[in-house]
XYZ file of C-alpha atoms in Angstrom:
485
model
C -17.728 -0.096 3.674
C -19.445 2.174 1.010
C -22.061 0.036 -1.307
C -21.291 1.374 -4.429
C -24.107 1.038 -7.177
C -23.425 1.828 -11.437
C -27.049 3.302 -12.713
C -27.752 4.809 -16.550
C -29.989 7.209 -15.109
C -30.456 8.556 -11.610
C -32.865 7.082 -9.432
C -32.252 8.529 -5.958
C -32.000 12.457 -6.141
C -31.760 13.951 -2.529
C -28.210 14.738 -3.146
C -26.694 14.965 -6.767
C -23.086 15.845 -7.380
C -21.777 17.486 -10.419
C -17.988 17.406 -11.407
C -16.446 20.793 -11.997
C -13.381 21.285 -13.718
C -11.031 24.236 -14.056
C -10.822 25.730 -17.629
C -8.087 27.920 -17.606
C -6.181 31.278 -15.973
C -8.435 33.853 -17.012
C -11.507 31.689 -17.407
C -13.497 30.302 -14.707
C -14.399 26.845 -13.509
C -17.526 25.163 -15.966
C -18.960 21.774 -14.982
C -17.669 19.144 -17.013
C -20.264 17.524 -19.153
C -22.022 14.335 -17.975
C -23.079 11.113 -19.698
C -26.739 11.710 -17.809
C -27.050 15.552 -18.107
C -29.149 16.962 -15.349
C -31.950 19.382 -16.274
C -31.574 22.256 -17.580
C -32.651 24.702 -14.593
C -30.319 22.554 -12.397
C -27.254 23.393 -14.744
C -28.069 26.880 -14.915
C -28.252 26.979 -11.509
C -25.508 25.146 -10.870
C -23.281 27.483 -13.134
C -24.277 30.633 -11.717
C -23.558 29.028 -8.610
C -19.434 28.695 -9.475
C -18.398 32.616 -9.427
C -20.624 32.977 -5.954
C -19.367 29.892 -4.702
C -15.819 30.954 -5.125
C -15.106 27.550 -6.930
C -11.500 26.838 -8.905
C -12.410 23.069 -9.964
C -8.667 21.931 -8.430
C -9.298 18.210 -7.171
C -10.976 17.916 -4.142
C -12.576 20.949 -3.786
C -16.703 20.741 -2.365
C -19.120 23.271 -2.494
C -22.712 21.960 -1.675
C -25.528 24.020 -2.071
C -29.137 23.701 -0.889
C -32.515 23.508 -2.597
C -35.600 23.114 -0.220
C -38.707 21.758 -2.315
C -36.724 21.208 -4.826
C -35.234 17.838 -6.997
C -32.386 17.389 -6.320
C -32.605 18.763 -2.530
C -28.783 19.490 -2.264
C -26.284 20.015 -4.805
C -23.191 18.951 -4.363
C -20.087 20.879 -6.961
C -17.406 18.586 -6.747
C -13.388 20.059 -8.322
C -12.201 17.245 -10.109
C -8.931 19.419 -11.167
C -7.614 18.256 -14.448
C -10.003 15.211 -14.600
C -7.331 12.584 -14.501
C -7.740 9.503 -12.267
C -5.994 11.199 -9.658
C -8.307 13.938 -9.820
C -10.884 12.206 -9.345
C -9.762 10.175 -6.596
C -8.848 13.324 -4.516
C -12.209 14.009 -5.805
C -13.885 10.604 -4.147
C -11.909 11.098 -1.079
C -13.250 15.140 -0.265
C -16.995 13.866 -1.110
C -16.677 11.119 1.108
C -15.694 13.231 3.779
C -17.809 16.271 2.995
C -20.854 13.848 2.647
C -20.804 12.307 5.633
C -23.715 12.640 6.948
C -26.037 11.728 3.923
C -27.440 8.317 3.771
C -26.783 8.594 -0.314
C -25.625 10.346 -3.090
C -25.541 10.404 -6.740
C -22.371 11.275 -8.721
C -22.782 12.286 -12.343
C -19.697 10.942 -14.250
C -18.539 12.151 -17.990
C -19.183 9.841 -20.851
C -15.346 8.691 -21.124
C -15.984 6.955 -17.422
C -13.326 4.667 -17.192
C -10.762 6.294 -15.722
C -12.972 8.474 -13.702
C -15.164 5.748 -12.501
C -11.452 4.260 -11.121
C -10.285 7.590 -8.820
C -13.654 7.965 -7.851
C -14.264 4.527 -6.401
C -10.619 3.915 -4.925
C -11.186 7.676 -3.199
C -14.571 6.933 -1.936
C -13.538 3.729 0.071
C -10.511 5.160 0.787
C -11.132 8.497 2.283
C -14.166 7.318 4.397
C -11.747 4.166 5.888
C -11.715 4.695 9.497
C -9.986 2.991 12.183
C -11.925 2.389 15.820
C -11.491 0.109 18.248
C -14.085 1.868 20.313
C -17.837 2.208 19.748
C -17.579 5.907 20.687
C -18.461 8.415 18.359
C -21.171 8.139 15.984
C -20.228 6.080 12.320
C -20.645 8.447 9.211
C -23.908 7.932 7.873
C -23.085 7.555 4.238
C -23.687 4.218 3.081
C -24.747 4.198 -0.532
C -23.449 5.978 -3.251
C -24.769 5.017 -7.055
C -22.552 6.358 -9.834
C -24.505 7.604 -13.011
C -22.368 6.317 -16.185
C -23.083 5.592 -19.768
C -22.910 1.685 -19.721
C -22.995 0.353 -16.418
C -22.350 -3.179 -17.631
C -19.244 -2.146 -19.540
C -18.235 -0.693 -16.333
C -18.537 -3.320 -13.986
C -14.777 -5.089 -14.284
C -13.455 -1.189 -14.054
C -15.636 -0.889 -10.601
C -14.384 -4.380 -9.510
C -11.231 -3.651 -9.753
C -11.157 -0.616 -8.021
C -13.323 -1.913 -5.039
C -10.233 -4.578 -5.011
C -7.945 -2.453 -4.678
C -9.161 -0.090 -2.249
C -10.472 -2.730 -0.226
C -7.163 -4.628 -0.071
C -5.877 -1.471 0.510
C -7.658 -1.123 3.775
C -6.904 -4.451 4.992
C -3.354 -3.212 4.683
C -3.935 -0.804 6.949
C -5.914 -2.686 9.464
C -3.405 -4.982 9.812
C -1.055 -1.842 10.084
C -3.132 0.192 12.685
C -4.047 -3.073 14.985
C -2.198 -2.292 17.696
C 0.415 -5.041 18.920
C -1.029 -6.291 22.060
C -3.298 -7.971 19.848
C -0.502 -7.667 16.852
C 2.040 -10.845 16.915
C 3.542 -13.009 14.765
C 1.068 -15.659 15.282
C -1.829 -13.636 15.092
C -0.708 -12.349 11.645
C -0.224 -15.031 10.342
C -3.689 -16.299 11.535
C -5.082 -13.393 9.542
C -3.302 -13.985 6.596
C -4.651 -18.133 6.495
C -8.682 -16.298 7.177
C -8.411 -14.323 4.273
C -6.746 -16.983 2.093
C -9.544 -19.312 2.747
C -11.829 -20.943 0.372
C -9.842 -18.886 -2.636
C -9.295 -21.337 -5.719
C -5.235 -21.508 -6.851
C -4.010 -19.791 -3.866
C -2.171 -21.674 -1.010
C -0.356 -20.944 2.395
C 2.301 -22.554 4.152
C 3.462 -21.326 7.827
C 6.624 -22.010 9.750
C 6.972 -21.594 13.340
C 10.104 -21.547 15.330
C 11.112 -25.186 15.285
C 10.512 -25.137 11.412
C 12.723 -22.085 10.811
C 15.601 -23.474 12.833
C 15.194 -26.910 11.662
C 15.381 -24.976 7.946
C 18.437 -21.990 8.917
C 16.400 -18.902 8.868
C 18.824 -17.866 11.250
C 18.151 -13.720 11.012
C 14.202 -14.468 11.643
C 15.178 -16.555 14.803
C 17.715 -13.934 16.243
C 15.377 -10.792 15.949
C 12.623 -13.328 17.250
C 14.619 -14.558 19.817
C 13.804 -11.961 22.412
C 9.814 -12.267 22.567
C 7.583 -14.792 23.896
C 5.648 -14.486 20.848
C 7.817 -16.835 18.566
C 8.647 -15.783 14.723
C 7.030 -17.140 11.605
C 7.486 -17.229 7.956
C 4.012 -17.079 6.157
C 4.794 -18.201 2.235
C 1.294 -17.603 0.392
C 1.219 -18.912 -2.906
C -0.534 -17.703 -6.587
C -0.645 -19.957 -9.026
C -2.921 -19.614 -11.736
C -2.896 -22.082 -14.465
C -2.067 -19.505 -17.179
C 0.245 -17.967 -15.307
C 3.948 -16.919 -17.504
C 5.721 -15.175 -15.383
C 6.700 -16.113 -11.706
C 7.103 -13.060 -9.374
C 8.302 -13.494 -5.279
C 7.006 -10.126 -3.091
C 8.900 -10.489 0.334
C 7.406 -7.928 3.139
C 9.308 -6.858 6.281
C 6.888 -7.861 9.291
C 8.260 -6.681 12.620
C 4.992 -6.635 14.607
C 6.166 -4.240 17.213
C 10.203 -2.799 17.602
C 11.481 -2.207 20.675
C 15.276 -1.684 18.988
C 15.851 -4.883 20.806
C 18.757 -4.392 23.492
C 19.601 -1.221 21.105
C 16.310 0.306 22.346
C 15.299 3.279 20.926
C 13.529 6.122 22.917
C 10.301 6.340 23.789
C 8.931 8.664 21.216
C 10.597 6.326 18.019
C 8.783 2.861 19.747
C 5.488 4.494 19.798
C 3.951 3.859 16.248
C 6.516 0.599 15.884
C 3.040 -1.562 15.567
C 3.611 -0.136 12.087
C 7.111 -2.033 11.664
C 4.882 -4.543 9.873
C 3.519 -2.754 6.974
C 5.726 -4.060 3.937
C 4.446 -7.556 4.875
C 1.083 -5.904 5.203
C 1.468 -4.479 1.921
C 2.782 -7.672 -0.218
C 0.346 -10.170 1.277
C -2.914 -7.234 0.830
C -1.774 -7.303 -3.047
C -0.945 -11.164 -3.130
C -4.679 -11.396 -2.019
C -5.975 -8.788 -4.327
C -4.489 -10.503 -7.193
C -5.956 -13.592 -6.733
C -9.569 -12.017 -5.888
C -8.597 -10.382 -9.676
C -7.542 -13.485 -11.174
C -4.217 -11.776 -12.326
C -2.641 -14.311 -14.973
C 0.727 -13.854 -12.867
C 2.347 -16.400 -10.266
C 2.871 -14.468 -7.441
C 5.022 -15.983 -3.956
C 4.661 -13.646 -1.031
C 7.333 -14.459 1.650
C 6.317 -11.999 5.001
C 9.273 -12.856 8.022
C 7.493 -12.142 11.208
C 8.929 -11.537 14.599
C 8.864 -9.417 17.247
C 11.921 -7.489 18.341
C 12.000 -7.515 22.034
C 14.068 -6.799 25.000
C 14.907 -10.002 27.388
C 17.396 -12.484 28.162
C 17.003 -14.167 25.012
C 17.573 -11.129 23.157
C 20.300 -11.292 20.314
C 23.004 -8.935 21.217
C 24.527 -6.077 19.650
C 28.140 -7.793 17.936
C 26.201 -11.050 17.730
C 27.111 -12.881 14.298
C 24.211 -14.336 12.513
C 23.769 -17.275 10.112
C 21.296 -16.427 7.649
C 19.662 -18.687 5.018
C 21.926 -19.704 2.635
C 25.022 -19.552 4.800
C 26.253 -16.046 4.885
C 26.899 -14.455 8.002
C 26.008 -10.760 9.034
C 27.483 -8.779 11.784
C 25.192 -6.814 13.994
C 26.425 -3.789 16.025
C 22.488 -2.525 16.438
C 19.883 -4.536 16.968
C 18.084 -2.136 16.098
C 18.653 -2.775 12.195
C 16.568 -6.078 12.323
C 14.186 -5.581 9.609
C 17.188 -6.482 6.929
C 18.127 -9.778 9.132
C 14.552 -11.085 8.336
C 14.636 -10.130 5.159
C 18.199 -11.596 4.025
C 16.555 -15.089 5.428
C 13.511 -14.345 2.934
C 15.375 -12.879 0.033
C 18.136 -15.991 0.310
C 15.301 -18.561 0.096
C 13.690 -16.620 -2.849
C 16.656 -16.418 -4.784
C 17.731 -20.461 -4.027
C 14.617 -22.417 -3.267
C 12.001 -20.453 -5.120
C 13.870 -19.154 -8.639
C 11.715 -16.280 -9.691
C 11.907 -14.076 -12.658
C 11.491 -11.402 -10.700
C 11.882 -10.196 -6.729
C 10.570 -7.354 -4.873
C 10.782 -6.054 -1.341
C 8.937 -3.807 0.276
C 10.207 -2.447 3.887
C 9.619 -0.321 6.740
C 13.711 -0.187 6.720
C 14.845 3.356 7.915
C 14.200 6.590 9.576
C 16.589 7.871 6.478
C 14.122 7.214 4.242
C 11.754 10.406 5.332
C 15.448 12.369 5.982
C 16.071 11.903 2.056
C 12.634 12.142 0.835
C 9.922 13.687 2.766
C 7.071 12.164 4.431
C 4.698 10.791 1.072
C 8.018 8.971 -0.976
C 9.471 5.665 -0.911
C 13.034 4.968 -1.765
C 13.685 3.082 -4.774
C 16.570 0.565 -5.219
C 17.388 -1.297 -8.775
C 20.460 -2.259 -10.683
C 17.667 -2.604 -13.584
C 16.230 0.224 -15.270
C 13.227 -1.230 -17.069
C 12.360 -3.137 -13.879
C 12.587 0.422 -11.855
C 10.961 2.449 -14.332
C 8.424 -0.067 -14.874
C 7.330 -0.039 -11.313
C 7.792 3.305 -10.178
C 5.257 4.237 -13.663
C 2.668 1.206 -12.142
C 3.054 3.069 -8.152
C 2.553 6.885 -9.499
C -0.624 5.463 -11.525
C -2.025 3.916 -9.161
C -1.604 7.840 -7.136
C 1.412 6.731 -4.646
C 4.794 8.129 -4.884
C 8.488 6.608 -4.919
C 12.082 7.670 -5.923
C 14.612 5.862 -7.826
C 17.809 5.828 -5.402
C 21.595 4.614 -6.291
C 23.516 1.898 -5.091
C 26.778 3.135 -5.337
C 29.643 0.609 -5.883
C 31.756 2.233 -3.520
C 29.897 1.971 -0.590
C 30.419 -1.433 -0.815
C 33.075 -1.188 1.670
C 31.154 0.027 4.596
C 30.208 -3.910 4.399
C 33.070 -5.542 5.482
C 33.349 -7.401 8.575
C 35.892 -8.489 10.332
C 34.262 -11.365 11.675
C 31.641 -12.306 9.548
C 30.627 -12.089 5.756
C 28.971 -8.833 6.221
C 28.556 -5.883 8.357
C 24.551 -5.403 8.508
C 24.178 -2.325 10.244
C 27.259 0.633 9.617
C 26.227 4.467 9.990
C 26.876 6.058 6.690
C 23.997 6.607 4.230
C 21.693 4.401 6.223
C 19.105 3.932 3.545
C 21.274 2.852 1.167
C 23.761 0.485 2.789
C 20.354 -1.366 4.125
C 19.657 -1.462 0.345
C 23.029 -3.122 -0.748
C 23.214 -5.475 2.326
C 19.831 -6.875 1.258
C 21.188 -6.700 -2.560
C 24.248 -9.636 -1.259
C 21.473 -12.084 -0.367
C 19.770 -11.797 -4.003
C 22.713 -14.110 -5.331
C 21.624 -14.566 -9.622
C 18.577 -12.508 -9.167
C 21.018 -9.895 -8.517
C 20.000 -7.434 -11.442
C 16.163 -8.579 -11.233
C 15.719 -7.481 -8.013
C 13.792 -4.316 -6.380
C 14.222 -3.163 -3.218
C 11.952 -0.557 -1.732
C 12.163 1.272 1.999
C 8.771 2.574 2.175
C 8.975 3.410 6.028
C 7.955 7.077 5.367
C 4.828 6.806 3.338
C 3.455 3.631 5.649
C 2.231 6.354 7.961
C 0.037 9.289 7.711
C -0.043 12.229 10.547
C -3.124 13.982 8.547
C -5.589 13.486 6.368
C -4.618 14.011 2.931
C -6.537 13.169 -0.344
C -7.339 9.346 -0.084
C -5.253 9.452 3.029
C -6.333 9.269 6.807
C -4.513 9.796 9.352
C -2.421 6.304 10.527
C -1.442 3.276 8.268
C -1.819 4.517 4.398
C -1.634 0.411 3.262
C 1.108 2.244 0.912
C 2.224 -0.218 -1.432
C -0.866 -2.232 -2.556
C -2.052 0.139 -5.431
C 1.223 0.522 -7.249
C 1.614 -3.243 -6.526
C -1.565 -3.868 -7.901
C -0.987 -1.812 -11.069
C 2.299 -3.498 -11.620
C 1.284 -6.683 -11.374
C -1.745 -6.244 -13.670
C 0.709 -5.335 -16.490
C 2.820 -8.744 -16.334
C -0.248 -10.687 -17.440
């Protein structure tokens, strides 16, 4: 990953970038004025370069220019669009890219840093994240990049914070890309207990098969049921001393999803190692909080299984026990991510009593039919709570929608064998929504509920993201999180 290095002055100039910044619609782009101004033939070269250059200043946009003999040797103009924090991390992202195959660079930042220092950092490492499991291909040679600001020691907690982030970000999507012959429950959980080690106030408990029937996590064991990889509940603990307000993240971890006996076709199974990225997500920012030292209690509950075809399978009309002793009938066993996650959100609500509960999900295919490829669907009976976190994810540059639960559709519930119908056809992303919203018992109107199967995945590259796992979730969790303290 990028070494990132905060300098008053710069001390490496083979490659300096400048920010440039559109001005308005009949003026053009100027460079925006730095906290370490470079000389002035550079600037006047630099701004005669924007008209020939063709440059607009929107985010993302790279020009570099080259200057044999000379000091800097390359210029670098670099649109920042409206110099916002997302501007600047489309910014980070295109530079990292674009820059490839420097060893270093210098970026000039404005005196008013902060927030620029932030999207440039979280683009950098995020834009240059790359997934291999081959040693093909050469590695981009970019490997240091030091950041010109105005006080570098005033700057350091902004630059640690956005290294944590990014980096938990990525570990999100490693988890996410890892492809499941390696990818089981077991295994996940094994990577959740390496990266919990040796971190003060955090603590993990695991329970395998005989633990979860021994305890009634009844919807884990039936979607587990069908692989010879056996399910697991990982429950990872925050708990700072100053801590005031108790939050529980759960995180839908299907490590790979056949559709079970419901299988689906061979083109839906084929990125189903991805099934797994809300529990990605919620343990990623359960980590990054801790690394932050976030004055919030945080339990993150992440049911894993794998759903599998075999004689053990559970069957389509199966009725299932869950936690807590409600039962859920299951025409498709196919719609297994909300059996693990009534176990988890049941055990929340009785054993855990939060003041508040989130879930994050890879729940439906309806979720992209309602909203596109980038959103996730949001579900809330509380409007603070929703517009709370939906502020904290577009901050932190990801995107969400607040969706309804409509007290009608209710009725598309009923069973006539069990306590609830978990998987009928109409509205598909919402009726997941108000199935999971019956297992929140008091915490009922304190609860968020968020499908994010959509945005987990990226076919292109696209500002900070590259193509695969996004780690989508982590940021605006992140953000959220930060503002409980």
């Amino acid at each position: 990953m990028l070494a990132i290095r905060l300098v008053r002055e710069p001390e490496r100039l083979d490659t300096l970038v400048l920010p440039v910044r559109p001005v308005g619609p009949d003026r053009p782009p100027a460079l925006v004025p730095t906290a370490s101004p470079p000389g002035d033939d550079v600037r006047a070269e630099a701004t005669a370069l924007l008209p020939a250059a063709r440059l607009t200043g929107a985010a993302g946009e790279v020009r570099e220019h080259l200057r044999p003999g000379g000091t800097p040797a390359r210029l670098v103009l670099l649109g920042i669009g409206d110099g916002d924090e997302h501007g600047w991390r489309s910014a980070g992202a295109a530079l990292a890219r674009a820059a490839k195959d420097e060893t270093y660079v210098t970026v000039a930042l404005p005196a008013d840093a902060a927030e620029a220092l932030r999207g440039l950092v979280e683009g950098l490492l995020l834009g240059s994240y790359r997934f291999r499991l081959t040693e093909a291909g050469g590695a981009p040679a970019l490997a240091e990049v030091d950041v010109v600001v105005p006080d570098p020691d005033t700057l350091a907690p902004t630059l640690a914070a956005a290294r944590t982030t990014a980096e938990m970000t990525r570990l999100a999507r490693d988890l996410t890309n890892t492809p499941s012959s390696t990818k089981n429950p077991g295994w996940f959980a094994a990577q959740v207990a390496a990266a919990a080690t040796d971190r003060p106030d955090l603590n993990l408990r695991v329970r395998g098969p005989e633990e979860l029937a021994a305890e009634g996590f009844g919807g884990i064991l039936a979607v587990g049921g069908g692989s010879a990889s056996g399910p697991r509940l990982v429950e990872l603990d925050w708990r700072p001393a100053d801590a005031r307000t108790h939050v529980v993240l759960v995180g839908k971890g299907i490590t790979f999803d056949t559709g079970g006996i419901s299988i689906k076709p061979v083109p839906a199974m084929k990125l189903m190692r991805k099934d797994m990225a809300g529990a990605a997500a919620v343990v990623a920012a359960t980590l990054g909080a801790a690394a932050l030292r976030l004055p919030v209690r945080i339990t993150t509950l992440a049911p894993l299984a794998e759903n599998m075809v075999s004689g053990s399978a559970f069957r389509p009309g199966d009725i299932i026990r869950h936690y807590g002793g409600l039962t859920s009938e299951s025409t498709n066993s196919d719609a297994e991510g909300r059996l693990v996650l009534a176990d988890a959100l049941a055990y929340a609500e009785r054993e855990l009593r939060p003041d508040l509960l989130v879930d994050l999900a890879t729940l439906t295919g309806a979720n992209a039919v309602a909203l596109g490829k980038r959103h996730g669907a949001l579900y809330s009976e509380n409007d603070q709570l929703a517009a709370d976190l939906l502020a904290a994810i577009e901050a932190a540059g990801e995107r969400a929608w607040r969706m309804p639960l409509p007290t009608d559709y209710v009725e598309y519930l009923g069973s006539d064998v069990a306590d609830l119908h978990s998987s009928p056809d109409p509205a598909k992303s919402i009726t997941a929504a108000l199935f999971l919203r019956e297992f929140t018992g008091d915490l009922r109107d304190r609860w968020v509920h968020v499908d994010m199967s959509a945005p987990s995945w990226s076919e292109d590259v696209h500002g900070e993201l590259t193509r695969g796992a996004t780690g989508w979730g982590v940021r605006g969790l992140l953000r959220w999180l930060a503002t409980l303290s």
